[in-house]
Backbone as CSV, one residue per row, in Angstrom:
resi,resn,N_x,N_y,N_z,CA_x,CA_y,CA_z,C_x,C_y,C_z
1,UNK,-27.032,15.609,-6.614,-27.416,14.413,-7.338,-27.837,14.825,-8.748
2,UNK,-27.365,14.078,-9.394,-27.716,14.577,-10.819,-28.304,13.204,-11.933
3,UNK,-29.606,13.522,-12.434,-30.633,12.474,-12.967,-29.769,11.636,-13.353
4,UNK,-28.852,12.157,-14.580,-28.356,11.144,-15.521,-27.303,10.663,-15.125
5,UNK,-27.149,10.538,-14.125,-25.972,9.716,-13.273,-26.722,8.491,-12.847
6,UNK,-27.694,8.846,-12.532,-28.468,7.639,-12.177,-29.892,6.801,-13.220
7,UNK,-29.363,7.186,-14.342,-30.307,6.722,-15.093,-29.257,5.731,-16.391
8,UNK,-29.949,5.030,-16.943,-29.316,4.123,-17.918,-30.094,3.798,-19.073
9,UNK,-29.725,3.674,-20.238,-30.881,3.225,-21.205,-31.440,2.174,-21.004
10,UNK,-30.910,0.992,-20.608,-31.265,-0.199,-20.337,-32.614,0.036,-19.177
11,UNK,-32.305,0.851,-18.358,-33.698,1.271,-17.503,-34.892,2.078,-17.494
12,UNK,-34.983,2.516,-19.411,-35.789,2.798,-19.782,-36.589,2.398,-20.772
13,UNK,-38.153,2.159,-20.340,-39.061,1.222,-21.232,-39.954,2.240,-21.684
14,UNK,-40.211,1.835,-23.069,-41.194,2.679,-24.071,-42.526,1.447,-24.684
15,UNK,-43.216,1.351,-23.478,-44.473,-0.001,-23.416,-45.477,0.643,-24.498
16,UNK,-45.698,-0.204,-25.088,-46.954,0.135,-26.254,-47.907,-0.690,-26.177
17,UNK,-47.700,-2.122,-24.998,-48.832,-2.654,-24.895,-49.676,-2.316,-23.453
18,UNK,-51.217,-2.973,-23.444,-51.359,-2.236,-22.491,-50.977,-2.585,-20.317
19,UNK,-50.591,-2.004,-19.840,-50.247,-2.362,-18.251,-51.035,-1.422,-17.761
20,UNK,-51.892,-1.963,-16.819,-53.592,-1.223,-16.287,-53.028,-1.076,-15.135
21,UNK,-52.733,-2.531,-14.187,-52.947,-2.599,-13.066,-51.632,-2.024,-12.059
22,UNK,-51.595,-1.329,-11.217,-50.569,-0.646,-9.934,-48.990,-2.202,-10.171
23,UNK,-49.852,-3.211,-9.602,-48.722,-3.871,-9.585,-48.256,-4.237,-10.553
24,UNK,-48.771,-4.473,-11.483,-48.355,-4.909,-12.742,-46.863,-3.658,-13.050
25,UNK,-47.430,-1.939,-13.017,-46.207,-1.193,-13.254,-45.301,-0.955,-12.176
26,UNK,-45.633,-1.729,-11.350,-44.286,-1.454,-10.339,-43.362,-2.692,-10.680
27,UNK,-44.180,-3.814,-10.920,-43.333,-4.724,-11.312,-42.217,-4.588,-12.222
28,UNK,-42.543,-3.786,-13.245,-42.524,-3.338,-14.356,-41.181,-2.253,-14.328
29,UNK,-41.328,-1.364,-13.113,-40.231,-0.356,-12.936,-39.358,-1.331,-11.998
30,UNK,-39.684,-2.241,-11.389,-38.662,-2.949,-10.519,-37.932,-3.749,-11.368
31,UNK,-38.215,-4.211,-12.386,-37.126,-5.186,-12.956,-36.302,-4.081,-13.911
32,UNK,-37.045,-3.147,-14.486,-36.008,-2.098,-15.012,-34.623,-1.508,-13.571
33,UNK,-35.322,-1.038,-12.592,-34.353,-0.718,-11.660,-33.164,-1.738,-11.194
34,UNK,-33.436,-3.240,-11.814,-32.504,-4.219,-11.409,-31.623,-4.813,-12.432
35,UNK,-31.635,-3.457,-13.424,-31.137,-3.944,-14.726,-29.988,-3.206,-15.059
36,UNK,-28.467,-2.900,-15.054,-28.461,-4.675,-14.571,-28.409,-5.203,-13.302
37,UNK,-27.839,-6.397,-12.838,-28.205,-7.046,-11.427,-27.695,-6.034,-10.027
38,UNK,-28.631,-6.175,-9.090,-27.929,-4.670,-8.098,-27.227,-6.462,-7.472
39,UNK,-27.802,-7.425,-7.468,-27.154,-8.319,-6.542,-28.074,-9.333,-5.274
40,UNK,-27.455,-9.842,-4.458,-28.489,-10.865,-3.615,-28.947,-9.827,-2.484
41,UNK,-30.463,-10.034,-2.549,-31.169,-9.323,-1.576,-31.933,-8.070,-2.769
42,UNK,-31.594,-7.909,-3.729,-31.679,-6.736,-4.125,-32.595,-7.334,-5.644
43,UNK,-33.230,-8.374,-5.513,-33.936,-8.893,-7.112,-35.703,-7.836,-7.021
44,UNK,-35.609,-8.043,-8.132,-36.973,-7.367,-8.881,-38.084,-7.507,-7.894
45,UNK,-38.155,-9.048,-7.194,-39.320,-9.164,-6.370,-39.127,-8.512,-5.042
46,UNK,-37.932,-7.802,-4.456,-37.780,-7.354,-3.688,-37.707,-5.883,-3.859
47,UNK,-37.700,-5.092,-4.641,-37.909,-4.165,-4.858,-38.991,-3.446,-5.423
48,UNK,-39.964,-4.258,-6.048,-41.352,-4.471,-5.952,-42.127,-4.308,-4.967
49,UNK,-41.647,-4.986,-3.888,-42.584,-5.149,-2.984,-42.041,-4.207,-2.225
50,UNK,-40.931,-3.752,-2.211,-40.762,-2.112,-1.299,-41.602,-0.856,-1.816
51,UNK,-41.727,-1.023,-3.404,-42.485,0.308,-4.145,-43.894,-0.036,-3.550
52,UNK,-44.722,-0.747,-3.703,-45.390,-1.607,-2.938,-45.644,-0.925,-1.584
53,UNK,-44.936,-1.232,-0.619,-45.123,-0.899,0.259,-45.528,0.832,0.848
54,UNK,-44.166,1.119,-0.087,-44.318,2.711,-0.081,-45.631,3.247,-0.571
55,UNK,-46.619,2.650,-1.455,-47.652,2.419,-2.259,-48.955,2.891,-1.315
56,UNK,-48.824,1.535,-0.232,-49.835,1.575,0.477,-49.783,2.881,1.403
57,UNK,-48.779,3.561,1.907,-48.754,4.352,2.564,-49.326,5.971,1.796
58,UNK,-49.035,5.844,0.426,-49.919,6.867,-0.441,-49.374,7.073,-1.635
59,UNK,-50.219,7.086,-2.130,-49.689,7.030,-3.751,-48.891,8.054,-4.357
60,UNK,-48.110,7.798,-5.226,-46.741,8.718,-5.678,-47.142,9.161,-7.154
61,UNK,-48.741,8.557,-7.419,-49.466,9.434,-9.319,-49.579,10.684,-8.022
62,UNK,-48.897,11.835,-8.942,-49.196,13.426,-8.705,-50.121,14.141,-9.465
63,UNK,-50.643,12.818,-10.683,-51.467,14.126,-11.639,-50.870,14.177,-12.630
64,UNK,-52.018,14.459,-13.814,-51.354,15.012,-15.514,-50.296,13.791,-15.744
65,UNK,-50.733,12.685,-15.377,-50.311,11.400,-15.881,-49.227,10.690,-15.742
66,UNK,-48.461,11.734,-14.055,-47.475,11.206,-14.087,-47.173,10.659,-12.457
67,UNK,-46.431,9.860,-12.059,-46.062,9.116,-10.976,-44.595,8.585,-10.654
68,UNK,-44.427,9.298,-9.149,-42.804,8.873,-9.078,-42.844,7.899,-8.010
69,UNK,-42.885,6.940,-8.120,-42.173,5.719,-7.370,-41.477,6.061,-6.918
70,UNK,-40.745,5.973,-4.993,-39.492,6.224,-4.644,-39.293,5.555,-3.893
71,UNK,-38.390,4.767,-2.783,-37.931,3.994,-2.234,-36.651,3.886,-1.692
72,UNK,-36.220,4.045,-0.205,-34.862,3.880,0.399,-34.666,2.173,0.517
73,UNK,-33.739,1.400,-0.020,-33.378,0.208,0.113,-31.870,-0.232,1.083
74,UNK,-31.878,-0.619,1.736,-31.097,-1.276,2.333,-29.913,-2.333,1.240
75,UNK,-28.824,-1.744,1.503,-27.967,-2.898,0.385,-27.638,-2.248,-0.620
76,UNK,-28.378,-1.363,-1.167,-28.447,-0.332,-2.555,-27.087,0.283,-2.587
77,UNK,-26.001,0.398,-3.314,-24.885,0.974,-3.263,-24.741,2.303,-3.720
78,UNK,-25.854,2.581,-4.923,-25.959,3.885,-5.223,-27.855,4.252,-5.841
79,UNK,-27.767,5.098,-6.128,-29.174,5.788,-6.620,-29.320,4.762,-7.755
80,UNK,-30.450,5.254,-8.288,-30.810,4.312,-9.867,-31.981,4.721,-9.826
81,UNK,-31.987,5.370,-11.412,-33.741,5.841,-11.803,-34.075,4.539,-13.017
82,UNK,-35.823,4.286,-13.067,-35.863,3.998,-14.433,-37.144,5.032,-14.111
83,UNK,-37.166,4.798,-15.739,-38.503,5.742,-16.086,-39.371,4.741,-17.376
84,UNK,-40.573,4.506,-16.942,-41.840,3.710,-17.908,-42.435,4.544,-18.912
85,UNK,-43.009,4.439,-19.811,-43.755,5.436,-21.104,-44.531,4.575,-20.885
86,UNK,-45.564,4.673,-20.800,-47.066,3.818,-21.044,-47.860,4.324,-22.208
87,UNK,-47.659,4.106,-23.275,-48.253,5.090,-24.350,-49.817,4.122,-24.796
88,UNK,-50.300,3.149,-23.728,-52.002,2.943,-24.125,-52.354,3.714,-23.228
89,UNK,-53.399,3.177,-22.792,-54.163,4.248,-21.880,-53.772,4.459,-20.613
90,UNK,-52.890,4.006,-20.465,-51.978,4.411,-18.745,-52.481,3.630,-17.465
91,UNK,-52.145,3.311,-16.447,-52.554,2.994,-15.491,-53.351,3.298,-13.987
92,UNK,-54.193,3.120,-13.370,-54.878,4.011,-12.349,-53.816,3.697,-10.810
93,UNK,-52.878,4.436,-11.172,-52.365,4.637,-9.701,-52.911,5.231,-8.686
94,UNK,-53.857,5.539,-8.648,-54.654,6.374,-7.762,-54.557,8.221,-7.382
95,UNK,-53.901,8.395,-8.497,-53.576,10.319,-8.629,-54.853,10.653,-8.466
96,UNK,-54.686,11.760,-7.457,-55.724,12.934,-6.626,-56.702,13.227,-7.944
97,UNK,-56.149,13.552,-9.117,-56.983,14.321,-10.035,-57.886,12.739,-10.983
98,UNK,-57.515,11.785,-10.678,-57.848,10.688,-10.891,-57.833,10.306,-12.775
99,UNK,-56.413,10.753,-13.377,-56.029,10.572,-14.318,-55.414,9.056,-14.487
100,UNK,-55.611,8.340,-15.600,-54.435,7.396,-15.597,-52.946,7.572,-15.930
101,UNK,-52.733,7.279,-14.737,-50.467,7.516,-15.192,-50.071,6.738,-16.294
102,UNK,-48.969,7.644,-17.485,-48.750,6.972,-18.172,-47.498,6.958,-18.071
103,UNK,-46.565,8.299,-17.604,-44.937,8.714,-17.108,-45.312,7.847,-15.717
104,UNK,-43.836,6.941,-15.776,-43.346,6.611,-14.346,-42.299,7.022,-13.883
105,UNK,-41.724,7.467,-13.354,-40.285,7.760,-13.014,-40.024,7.522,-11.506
106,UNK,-39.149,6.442,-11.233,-39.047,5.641,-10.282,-37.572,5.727,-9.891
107,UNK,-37.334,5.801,-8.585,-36.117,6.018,-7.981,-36.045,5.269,-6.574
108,UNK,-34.795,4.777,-6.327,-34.722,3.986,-5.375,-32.988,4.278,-5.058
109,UNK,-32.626,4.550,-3.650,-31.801,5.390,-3.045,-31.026,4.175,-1.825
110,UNK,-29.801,4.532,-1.680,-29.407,3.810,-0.181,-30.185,4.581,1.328
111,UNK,-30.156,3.693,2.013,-30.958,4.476,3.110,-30.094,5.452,4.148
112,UNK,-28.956,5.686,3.390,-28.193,6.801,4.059,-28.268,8.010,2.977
113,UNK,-29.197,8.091,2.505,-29.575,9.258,1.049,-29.911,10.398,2.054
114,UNK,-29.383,11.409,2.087,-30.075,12.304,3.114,-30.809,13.778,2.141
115,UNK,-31.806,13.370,1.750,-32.761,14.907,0.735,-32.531,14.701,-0.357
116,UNK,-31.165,14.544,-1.142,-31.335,14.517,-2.377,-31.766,13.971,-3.287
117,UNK,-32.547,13.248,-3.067,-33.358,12.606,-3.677,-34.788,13.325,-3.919
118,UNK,-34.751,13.516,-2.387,-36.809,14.280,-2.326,-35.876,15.410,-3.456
119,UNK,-35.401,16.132,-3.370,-35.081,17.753,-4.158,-35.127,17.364,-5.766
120,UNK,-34.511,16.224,-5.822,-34.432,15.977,-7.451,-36.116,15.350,-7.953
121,UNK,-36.491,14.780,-6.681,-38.101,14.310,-7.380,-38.682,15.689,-7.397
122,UNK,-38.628,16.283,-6.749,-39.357,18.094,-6.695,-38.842,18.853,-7.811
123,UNK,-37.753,18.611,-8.575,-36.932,19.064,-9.721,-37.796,18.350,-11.141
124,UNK,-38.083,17.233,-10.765,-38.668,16.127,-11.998,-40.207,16.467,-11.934
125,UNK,-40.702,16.914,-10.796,-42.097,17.154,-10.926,-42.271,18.316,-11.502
126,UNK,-41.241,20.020,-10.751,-41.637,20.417,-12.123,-41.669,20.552,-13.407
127,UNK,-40.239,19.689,-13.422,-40.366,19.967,-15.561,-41.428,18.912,-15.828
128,UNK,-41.828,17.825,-15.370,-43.251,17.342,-15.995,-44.450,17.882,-15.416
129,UNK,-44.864,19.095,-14.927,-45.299,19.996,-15.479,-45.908,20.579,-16.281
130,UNK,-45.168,20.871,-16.846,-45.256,20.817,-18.266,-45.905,20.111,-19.660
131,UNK,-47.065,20.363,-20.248,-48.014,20.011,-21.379,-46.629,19.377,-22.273
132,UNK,-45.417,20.152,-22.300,-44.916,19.915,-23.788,-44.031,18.728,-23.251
133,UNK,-43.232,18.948,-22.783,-42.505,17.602,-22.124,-42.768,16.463,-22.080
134,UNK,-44.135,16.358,-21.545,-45.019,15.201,-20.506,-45.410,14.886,-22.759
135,UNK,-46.014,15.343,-23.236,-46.309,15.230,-24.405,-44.953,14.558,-25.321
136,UNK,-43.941,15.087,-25.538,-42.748,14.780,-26.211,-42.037,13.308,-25.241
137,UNK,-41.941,13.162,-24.201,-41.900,12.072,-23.375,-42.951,10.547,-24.547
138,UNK,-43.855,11.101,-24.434,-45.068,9.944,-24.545,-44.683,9.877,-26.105
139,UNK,-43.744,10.566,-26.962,-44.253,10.602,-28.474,-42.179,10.001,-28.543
140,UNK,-41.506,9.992,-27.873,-40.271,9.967,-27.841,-39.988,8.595,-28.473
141,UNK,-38.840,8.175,-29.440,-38.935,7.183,-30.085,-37.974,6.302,-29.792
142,UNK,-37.206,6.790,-28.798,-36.331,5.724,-28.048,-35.681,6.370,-26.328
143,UNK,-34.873,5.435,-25.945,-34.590,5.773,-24.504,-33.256,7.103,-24.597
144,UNK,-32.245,7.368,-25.226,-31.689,8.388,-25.631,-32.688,9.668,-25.844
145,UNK,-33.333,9.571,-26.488,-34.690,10.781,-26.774,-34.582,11.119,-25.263
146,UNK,-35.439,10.276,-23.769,-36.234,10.294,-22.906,-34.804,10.706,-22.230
147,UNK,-34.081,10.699,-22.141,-32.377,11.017,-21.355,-32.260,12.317,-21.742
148,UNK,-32.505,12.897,-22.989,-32.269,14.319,-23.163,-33.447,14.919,-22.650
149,UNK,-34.656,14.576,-22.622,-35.894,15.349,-21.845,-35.397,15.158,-20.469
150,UNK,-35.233,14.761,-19.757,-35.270,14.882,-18.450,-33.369,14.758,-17.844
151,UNK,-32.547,14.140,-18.760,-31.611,13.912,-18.110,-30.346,14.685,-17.556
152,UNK,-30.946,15.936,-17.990,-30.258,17.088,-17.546,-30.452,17.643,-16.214
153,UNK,-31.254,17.162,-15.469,-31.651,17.891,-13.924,-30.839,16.886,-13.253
154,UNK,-30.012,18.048,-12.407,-29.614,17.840,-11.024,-30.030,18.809,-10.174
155,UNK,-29.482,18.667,-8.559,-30.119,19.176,-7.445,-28.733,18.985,-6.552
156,UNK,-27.929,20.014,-6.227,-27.399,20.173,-4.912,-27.640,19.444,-3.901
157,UNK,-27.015,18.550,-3.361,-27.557,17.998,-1.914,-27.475,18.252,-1.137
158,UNK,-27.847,18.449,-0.021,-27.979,19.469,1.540,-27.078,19.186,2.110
């Protein structure tokens, strides 16, 4: 699986105002992930409420400000990332180190995805990582910029 196969400019937002609250940025990555239309069964409020769900079971902020949303959907024909910049003060997803997330990077998979997905989020966690990245991400001046930081990782699938 390889990021930029599944990523699009259109599914990347560079927010400068402020989004505090959990649902507010899932909302937020769900209508990017439905952009453009995946189709019936497959709208913003339904994919919301799957990140959501996955949510309650434990939160996907890892720390150092960043959080991956992930989600197997039913109906989904292929992968699709978006990724959020929150450049105010970020949101309290509830990360262990109890930072506010300001990187989102959100992925949502058919439910016949078998690993490659977990391998490429384990690929994305470590290059954000990284002070300089996670930094150049947040300072990046459009969605092309945010495609060359990250849109080079792929991952072999099992």
């Amino acid at each position: 699986m390889n990021l930029a196969d599944t990523l699009d400019p259109a599914r990347i937002a560079l927010v400068d105002h402020p989004v505090a609250a959990r649902e507010d940025v899932l909302r937020l990555v769900a209508g990017l992930l439905c952009t453009p239309s995946l189709g019936p069964g497959l709208e913003p409020e339904t994919v919301c409420e799957a990140l959501l769900q996955r949510e309650r079971v434990a939160s996907t902020a890892v720390g150092d400000g960043v959080a991956f949303p992930h989600v197997k959907l039913d109906g989904l024909p292929a992968a699709r990332t978006a990724v959020a910049v929150l450049r105010g003060a970020g949101a309290d997803l509830g990360a262990l180190d109890g930072r506010p997330t300001r990187i989102v990077v959100a992925l949502i998979v058919p439910p016949d995805s078998v690993g490659g997905h977990l391998l490429l989020l384990g690929v994305l966690s470590r290059k954000l990582r990284d002070p300089a990245v996670r930094a150049a991400l947040l300072d990046a001046p459009d969605a092309a910029t945010v495609i060359g930081l990250i849109g080079e990782l792929h991952v072999v699938s099992p």
